[in-house]
Short mmCIF file of C-alpha atoms in Angstrom, two decimals:
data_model
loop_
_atom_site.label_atom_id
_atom_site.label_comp_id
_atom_site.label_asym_id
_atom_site.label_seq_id
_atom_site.Cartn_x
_atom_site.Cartn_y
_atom_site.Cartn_z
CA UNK A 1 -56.92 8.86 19.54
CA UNK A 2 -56.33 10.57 16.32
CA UNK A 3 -55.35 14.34 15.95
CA UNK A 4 -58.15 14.31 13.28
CA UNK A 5 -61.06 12.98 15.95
CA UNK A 6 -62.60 16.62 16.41
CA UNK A 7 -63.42 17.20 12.35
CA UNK A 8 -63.15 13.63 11.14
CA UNK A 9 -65.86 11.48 9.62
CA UNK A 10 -66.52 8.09 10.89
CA UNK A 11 -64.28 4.97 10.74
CA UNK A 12 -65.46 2.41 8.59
CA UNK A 13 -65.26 0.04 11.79
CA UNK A 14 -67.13 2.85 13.61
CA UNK A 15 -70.23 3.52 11.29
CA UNK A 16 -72.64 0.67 12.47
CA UNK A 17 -72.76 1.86 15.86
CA UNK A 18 -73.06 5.73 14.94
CA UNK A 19 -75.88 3.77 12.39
CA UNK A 20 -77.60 2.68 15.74
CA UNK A 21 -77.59 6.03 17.23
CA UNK A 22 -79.97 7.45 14.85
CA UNK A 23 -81.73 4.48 13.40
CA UNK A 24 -84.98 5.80 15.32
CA UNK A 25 -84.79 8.93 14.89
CA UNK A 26 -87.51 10.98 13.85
CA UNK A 27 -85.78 12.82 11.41
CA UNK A 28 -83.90 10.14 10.09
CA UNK A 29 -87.35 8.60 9.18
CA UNK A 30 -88.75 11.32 7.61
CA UNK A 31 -85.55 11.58 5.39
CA UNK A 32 -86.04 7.73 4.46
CA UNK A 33 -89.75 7.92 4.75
CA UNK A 34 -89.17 10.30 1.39
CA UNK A 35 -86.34 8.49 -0.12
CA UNK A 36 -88.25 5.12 -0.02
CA UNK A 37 -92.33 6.67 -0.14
CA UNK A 38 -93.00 3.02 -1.47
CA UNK A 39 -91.10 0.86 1.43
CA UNK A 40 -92.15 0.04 4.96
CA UNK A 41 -89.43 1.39 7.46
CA UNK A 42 -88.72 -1.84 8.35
CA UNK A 43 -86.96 -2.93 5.64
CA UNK A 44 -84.75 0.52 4.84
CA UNK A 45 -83.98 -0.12 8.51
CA UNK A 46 -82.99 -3.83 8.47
CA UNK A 47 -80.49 -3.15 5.60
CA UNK A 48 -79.12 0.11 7.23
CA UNK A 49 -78.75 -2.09 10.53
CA UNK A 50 -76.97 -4.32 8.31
CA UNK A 51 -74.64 -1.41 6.93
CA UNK A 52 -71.40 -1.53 7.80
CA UNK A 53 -68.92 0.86 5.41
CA UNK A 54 -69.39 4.80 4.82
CA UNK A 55 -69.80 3.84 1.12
CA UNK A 56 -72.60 1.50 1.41
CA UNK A 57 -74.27 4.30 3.53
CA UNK A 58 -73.55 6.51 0.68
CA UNK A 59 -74.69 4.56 -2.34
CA UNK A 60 -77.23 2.43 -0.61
CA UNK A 61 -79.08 5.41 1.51
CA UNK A 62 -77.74 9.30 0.40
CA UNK A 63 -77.82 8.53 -3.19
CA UNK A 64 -81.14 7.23 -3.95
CA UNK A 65 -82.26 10.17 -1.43
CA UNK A 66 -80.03 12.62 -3.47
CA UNK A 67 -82.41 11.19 -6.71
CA UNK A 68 -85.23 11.42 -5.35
CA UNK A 69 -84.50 15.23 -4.34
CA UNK A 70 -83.82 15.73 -8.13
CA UNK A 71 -87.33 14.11 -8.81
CA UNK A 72 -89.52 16.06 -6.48
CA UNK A 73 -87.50 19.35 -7.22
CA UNK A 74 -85.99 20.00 -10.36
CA UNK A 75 -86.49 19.14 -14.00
CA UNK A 76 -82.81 17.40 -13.71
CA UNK A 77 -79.32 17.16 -13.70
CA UNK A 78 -76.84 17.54 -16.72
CA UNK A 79 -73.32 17.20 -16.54
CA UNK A 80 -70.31 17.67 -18.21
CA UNK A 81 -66.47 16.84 -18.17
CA UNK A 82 -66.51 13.71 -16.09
CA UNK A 83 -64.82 12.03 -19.03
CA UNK A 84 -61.44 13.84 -18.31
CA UNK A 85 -61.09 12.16 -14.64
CA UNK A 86 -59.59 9.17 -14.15
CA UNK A 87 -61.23 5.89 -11.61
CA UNK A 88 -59.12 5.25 -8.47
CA UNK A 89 -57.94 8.73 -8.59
CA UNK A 90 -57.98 11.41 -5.83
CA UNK A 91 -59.02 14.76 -7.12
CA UNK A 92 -59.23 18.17 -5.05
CA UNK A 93 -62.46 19.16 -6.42
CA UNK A 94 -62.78 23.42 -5.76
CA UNK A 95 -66.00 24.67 -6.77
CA UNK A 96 -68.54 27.65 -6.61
CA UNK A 97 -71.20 26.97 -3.44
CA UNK A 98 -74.83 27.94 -4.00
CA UNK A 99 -76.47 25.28 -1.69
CA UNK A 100 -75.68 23.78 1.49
CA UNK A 101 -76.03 20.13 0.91
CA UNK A 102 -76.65 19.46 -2.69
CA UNK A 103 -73.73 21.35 -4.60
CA UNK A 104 -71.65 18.27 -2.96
CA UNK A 105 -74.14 15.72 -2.94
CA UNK A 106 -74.77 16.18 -6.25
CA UNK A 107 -70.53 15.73 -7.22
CA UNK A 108 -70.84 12.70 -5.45
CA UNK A 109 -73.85 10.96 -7.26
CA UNK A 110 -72.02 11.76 -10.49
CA UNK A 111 -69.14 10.73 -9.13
CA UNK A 112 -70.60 7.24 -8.29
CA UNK A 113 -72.58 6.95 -11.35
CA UNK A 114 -68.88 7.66 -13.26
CA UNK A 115 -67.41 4.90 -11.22
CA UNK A 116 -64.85 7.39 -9.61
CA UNK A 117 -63.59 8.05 -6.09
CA UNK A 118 -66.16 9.70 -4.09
CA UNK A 119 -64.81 12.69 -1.69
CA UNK A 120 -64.94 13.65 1.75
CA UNK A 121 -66.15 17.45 1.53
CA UNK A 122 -65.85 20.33 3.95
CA UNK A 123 -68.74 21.20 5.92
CA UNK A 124 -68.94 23.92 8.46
CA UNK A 125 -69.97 22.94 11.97
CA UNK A 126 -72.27 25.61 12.51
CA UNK A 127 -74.50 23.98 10.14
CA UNK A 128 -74.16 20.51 12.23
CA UNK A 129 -74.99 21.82 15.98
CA UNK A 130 -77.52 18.78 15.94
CA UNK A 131 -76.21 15.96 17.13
CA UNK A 132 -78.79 14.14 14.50
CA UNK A 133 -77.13 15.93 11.68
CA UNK A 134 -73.32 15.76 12.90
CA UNK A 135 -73.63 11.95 13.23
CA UNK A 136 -75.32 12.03 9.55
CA UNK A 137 -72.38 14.32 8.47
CA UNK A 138 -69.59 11.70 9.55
CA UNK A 139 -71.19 9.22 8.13
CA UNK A 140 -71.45 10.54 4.52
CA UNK A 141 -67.77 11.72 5.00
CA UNK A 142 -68.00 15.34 5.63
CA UNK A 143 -64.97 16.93 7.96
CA UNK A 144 -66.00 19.43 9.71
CA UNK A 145 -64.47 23.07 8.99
CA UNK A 146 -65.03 25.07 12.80
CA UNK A 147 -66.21 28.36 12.29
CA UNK A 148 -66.21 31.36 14.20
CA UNK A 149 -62.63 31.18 15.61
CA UNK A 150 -60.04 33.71 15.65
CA UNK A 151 -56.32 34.53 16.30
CA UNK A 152 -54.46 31.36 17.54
CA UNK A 153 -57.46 29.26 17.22
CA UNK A 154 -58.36 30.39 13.69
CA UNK A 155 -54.84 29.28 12.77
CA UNK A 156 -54.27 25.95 14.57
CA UNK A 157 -57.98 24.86 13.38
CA UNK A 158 -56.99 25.66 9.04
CA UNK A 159 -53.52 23.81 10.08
CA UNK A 160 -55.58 20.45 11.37
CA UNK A 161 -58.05 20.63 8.67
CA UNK A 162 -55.00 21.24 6.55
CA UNK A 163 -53.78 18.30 7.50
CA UNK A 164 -56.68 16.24 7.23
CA UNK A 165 -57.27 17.44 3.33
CA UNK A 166 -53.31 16.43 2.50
CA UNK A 167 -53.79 13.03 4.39
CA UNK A 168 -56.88 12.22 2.68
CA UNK A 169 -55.24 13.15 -1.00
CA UNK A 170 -52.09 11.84 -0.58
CA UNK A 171 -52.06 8.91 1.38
CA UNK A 172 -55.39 7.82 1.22
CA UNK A 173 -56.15 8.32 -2.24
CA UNK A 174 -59.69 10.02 -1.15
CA UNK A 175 -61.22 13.17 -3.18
CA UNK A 176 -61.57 16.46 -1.14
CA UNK A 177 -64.15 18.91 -2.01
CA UNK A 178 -64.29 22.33 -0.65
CA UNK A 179 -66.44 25.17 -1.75
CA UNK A 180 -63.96 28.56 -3.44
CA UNK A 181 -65.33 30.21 -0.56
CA UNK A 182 -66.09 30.24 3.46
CA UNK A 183 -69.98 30.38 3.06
CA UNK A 184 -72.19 29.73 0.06
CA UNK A 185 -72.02 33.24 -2.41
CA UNK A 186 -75.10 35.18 -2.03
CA UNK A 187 -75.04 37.53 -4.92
CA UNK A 188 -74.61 34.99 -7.85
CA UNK A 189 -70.41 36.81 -8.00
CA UNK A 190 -68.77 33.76 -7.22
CA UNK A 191 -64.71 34.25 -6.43
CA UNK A 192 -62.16 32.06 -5.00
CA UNK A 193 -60.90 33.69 -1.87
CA UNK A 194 -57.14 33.46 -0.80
CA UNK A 195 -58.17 32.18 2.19
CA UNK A 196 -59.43 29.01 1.39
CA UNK A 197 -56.61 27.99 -0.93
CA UNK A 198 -53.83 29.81 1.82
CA UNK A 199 -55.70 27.52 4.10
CA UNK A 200 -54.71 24.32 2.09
CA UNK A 201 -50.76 24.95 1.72
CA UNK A 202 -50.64 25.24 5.17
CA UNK A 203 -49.60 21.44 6.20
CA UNK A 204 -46.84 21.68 3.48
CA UNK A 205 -43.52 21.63 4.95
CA UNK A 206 -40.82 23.64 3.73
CA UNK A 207 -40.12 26.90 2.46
CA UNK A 208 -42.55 26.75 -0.40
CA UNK A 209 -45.92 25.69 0.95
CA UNK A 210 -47.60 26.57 -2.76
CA UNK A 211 -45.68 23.53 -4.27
CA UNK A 212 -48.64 21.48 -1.89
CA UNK A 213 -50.91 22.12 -5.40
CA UNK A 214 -48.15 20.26 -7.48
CA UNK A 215 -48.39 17.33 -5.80
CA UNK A 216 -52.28 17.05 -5.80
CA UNK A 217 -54.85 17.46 -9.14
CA UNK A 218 -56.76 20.34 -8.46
CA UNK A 219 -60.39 20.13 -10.44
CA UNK A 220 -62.43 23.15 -10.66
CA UNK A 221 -66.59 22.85 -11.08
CA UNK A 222 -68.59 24.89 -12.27
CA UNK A 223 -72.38 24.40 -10.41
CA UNK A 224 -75.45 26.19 -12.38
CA UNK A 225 -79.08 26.01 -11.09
CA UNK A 226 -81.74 27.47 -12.64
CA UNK A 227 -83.63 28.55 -9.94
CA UNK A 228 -81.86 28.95 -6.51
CA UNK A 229 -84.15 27.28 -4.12
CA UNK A 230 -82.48 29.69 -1.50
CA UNK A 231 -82.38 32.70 -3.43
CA UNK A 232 -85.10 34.51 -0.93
CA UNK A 233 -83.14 33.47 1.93
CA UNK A 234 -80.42 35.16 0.72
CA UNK A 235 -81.75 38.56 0.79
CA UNK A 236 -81.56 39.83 4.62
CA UNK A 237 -77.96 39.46 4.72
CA UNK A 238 -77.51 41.25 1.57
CA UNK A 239 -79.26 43.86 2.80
CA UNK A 240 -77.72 44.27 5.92
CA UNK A 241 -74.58 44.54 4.14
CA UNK A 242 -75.63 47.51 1.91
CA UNK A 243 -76.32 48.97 4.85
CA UNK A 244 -72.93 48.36 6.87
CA UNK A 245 -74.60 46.50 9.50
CA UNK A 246 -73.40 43.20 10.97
CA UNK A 247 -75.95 40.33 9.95
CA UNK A 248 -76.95 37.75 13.02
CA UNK A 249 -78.53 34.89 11.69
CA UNK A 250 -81.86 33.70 13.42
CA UNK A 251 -81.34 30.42 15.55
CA UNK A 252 -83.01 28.22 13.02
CA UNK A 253 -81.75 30.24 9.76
CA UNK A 254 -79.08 27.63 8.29
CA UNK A 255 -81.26 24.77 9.34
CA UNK A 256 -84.35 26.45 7.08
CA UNK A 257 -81.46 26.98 4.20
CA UNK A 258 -80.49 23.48 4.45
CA UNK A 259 -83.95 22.18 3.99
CA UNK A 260 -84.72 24.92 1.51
CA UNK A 261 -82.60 23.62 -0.41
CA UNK A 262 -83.65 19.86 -0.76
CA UNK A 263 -86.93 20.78 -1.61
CA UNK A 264 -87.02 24.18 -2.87
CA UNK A 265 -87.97 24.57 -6.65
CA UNK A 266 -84.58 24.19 -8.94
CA UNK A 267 -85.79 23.77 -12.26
CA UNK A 268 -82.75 22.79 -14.25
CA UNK A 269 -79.13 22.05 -12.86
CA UNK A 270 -75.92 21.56 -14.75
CA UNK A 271 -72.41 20.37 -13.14
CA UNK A 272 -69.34 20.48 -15.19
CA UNK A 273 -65.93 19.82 -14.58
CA UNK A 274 -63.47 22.25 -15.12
CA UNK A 275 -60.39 19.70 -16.78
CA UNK A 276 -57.26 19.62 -14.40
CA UNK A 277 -55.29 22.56 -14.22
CA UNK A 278 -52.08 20.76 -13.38
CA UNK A 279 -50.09 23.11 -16.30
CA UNK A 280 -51.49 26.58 -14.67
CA UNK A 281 -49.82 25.45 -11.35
CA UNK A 282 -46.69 24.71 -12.78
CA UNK A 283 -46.54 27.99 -14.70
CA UNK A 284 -47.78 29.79 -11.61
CA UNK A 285 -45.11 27.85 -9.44
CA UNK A 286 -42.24 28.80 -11.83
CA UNK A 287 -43.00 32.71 -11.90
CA UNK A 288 -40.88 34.03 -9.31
CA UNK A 289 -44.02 35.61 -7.47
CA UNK A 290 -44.49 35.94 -3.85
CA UNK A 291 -46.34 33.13 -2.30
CA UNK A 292 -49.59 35.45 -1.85
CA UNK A 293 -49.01 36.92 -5.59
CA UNK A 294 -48.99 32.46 -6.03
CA UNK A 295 -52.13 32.01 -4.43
CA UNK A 296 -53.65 35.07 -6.59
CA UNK A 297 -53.29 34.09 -9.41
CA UNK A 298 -54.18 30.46 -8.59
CA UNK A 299 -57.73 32.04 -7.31
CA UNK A 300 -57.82 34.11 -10.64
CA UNK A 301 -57.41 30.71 -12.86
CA UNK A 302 -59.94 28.65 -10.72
CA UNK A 303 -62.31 31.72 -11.06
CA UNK A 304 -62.07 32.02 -14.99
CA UNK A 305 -62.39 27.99 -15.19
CA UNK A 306 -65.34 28.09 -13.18
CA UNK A 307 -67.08 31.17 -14.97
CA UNK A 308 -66.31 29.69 -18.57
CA UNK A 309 -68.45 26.27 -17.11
CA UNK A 310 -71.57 27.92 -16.19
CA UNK A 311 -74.24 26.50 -17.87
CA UNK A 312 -76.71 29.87 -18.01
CA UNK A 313 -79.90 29.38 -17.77
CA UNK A 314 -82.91 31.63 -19.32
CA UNK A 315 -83.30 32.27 -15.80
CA UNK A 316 -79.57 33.75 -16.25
CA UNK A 317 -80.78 35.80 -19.04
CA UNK A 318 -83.84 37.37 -18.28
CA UNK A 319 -82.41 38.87 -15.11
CA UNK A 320 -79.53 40.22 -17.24
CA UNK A 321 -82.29 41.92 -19.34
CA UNK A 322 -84.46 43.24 -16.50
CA UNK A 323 -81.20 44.03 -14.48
CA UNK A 324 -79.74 46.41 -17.23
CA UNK A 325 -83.35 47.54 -18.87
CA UNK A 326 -82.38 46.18 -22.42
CA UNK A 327 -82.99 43.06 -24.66
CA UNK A 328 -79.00 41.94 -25.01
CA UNK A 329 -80.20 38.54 -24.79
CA UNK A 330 -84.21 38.29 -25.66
CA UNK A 331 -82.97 35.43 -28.28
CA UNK A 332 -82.12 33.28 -25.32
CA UNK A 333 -85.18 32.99 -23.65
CA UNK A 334 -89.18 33.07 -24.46
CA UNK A 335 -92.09 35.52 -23.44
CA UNK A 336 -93.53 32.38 -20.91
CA UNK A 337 -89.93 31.85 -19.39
CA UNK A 338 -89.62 35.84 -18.74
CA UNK A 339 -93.16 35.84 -17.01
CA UNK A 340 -92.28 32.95 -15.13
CA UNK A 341 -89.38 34.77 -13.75
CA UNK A 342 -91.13 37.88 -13.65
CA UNK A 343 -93.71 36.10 -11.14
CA UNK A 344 -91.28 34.62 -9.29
CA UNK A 345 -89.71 38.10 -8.47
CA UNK A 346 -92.94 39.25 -7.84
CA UNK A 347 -93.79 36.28 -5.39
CA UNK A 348 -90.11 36.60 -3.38
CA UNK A 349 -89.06 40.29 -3.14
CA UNK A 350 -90.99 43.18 -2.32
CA UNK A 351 -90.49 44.76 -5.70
CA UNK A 352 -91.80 48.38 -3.89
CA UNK A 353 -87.98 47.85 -2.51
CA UNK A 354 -85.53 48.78 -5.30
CA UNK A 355 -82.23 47.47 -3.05
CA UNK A 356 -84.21 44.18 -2.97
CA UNK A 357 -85.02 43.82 -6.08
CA UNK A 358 -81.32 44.76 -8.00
CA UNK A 359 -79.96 42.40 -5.27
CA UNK A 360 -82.50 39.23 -6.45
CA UNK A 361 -82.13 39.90 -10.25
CA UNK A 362 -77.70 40.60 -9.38
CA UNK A 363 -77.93 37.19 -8.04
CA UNK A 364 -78.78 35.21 -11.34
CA UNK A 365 -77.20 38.53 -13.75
CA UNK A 366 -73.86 38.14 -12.32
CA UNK A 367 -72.76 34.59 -13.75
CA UNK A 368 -73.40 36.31 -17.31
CA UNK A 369 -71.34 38.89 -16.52
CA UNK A 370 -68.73 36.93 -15.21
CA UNK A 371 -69.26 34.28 -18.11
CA UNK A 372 -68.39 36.93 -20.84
CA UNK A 373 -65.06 38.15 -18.67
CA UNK A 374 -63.56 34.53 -18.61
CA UNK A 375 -64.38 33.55 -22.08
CA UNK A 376 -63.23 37.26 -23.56
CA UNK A 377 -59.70 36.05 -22.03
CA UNK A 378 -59.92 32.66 -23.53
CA UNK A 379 -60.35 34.09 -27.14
CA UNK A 380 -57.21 36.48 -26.57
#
């Protein structure tokens, strides 16, 4: 028994029996029936019977799926910044979350196609209640993050998965990503909560638990769709927040996200990587600040490294425009782009509903906003 069995992924010795567990299942072959639309299931199944690592899983089954997602459902990926890391090198990747499953899927196809160390990435486990989907999870190395907890619990469940996110770094030589955030941001404001990075200093022993980030490279990215297949989704909870209500999801809601996602419309995607901000820890570490003042101002960098690597989008723009009534930024998109947009608005919102509408067109105005902050400071 391991201390880790409870968020762990799989073994390698363990993942061609949890492979048998699902090989029949339905939703497994609708996944692979859409990876492989040309293949009989007898064959993806006769090489996934013969599977026996988590990174032949990976490469040999959640990649090409992860392509073929990018085929049906966007107009493709860019990416930029991958030439800074380094191969058989652990990174702590931190970035912005917009989707469930494909801001990390995503990492990891570039990070294969780079030839560098692929990650095990946070996951919360409300989103893996299926036993189909938590034996998927483990096997494309997701830990699981428990959510819901509080008090005692809370705080012995962020020490294990602590402690699973230092192992994995630092003796293991595995990436970890984890999203700047519990949850995926819903109004396109994206900020790195204390929480999350409090969260990770927490197996450091010793007086100084922010000194954990000087002994790990910490990589921020910067994800950018152009459309968010989600962005609908998003709007009930928004609006039960304006309103100071509690949101309850529906029993199915993060299931529907999760498949929104895959093959909801994108458009255009960019992921870029953020450089390693190895000298803003060490200048941070230095200052003589409190550790929560530490963690601050850690949050602040990661935020203005991840704001300066949006890629905006026309998308970006025209809600900008509609958002604030003007033409700031009419050179950066054209008349059939802004009635595209205009028709999607018109298709997802009830633009009778003024709440609704600011909320969808804050959702894709906000990285502007944010852009201009970050790189205002960088020009200082």
């Amino acid at each position: 028994m391991s201390q880790f069995d409870s968020i762990r992924p799989f073994y390698e010795t363990e993942a061609n029996a949890a492979i048998r567990q699902i090989i029949d299942d339905p939703m497994l072959e609708a996944i692979m029936g859409f990876t492989f639309p040309d293949d009989h299931s007898k064959n993806w199944k006769n090489l996934m019977l013969h599977t026996h690592s988590l990174r032949d899983f990976q490469v040999n089954f959640i990649y090409p799926g992860v392509k073929k997602v990018l085929e049906k459902s966007s107009n493709g990926l860019s990416t930029g910044g991958f030439e800074q890391l380094e191969p058989n090198t652990a990174y702590l990747f931190i970035s912005n979350h917009r989707d469930i499953i494909l801001d990390t899927s995503l990492l990891n196809a570039c990070l294969y196609e780079h030839g560098l160390v692929l990650t095990t990435s946070a996951i919360g486990d409300n989103l893996i209640q299926k036993p189909f989907l938590h034996i998927l999870s483990r096997l494309n190395r997701n830990f699981a993050i428990k959510r819901g907890l509080q008090g005692r619990a809370l705080l012995e469940s962020s020490q294990l998965a602590s402690a699973f996110i230092r192992k994995s770094l630092l003796n293991e030589n595995r990436s970890v990503w984890t999203a700047q955030r519990e949850g995926r941001t819903k109004d396109g404001n994206d900020a790195t909560h204390k929480g999350v990075l409090k969260m990770l200093t927490l197996a450091e022993e010793g007086k100084d638990q922010f000194s954990f980030f000087e002994k790990v490279k910490v990589v921020p990215i910067s994800i950018s769709y152009e459309y968010d297949p989600t962005d609908v989704l998003k709007m009930p909870e928004l609006l039960a927040k304006s309103k100071d209500e509690k949101y309850v999801k529906s029993e199915n809601e993060d299931f529907q996200n999760l498949l929104r996602g895959l093959i909801g419309t994108k458009k255009r995607i960019h992921l870029q990587v953020n450089g390693i901000i190895t000298e803003e820890i060490k200048e941070i570490s230095k200052s003589g600040l409190g550790s929560g003042e530490k963690l601050s101002q850690l949050a602040n960098v990661i935020d203005q490294k991840i704001w300066a690597g949006y890629k905006l989008w026309p998308s970006n723009y025209i809600a900008h425009d509609l958002l604030y009534g003007d033409e700031e930024f009419k050179n950066e998109y054209t008349i059939e782009e802004k009635e595209a947009f205009e028709k999607r608005l018109r298709e997802k919102v009830d633009v009778q509903n003024d709440f609704l509408v600011k909320s969808f067109l804050s959702m894709y105005a906000n990285p502007v906003n944010n852009q201009i902050k970050a790189l205002s400071l960088y020009k200082v």
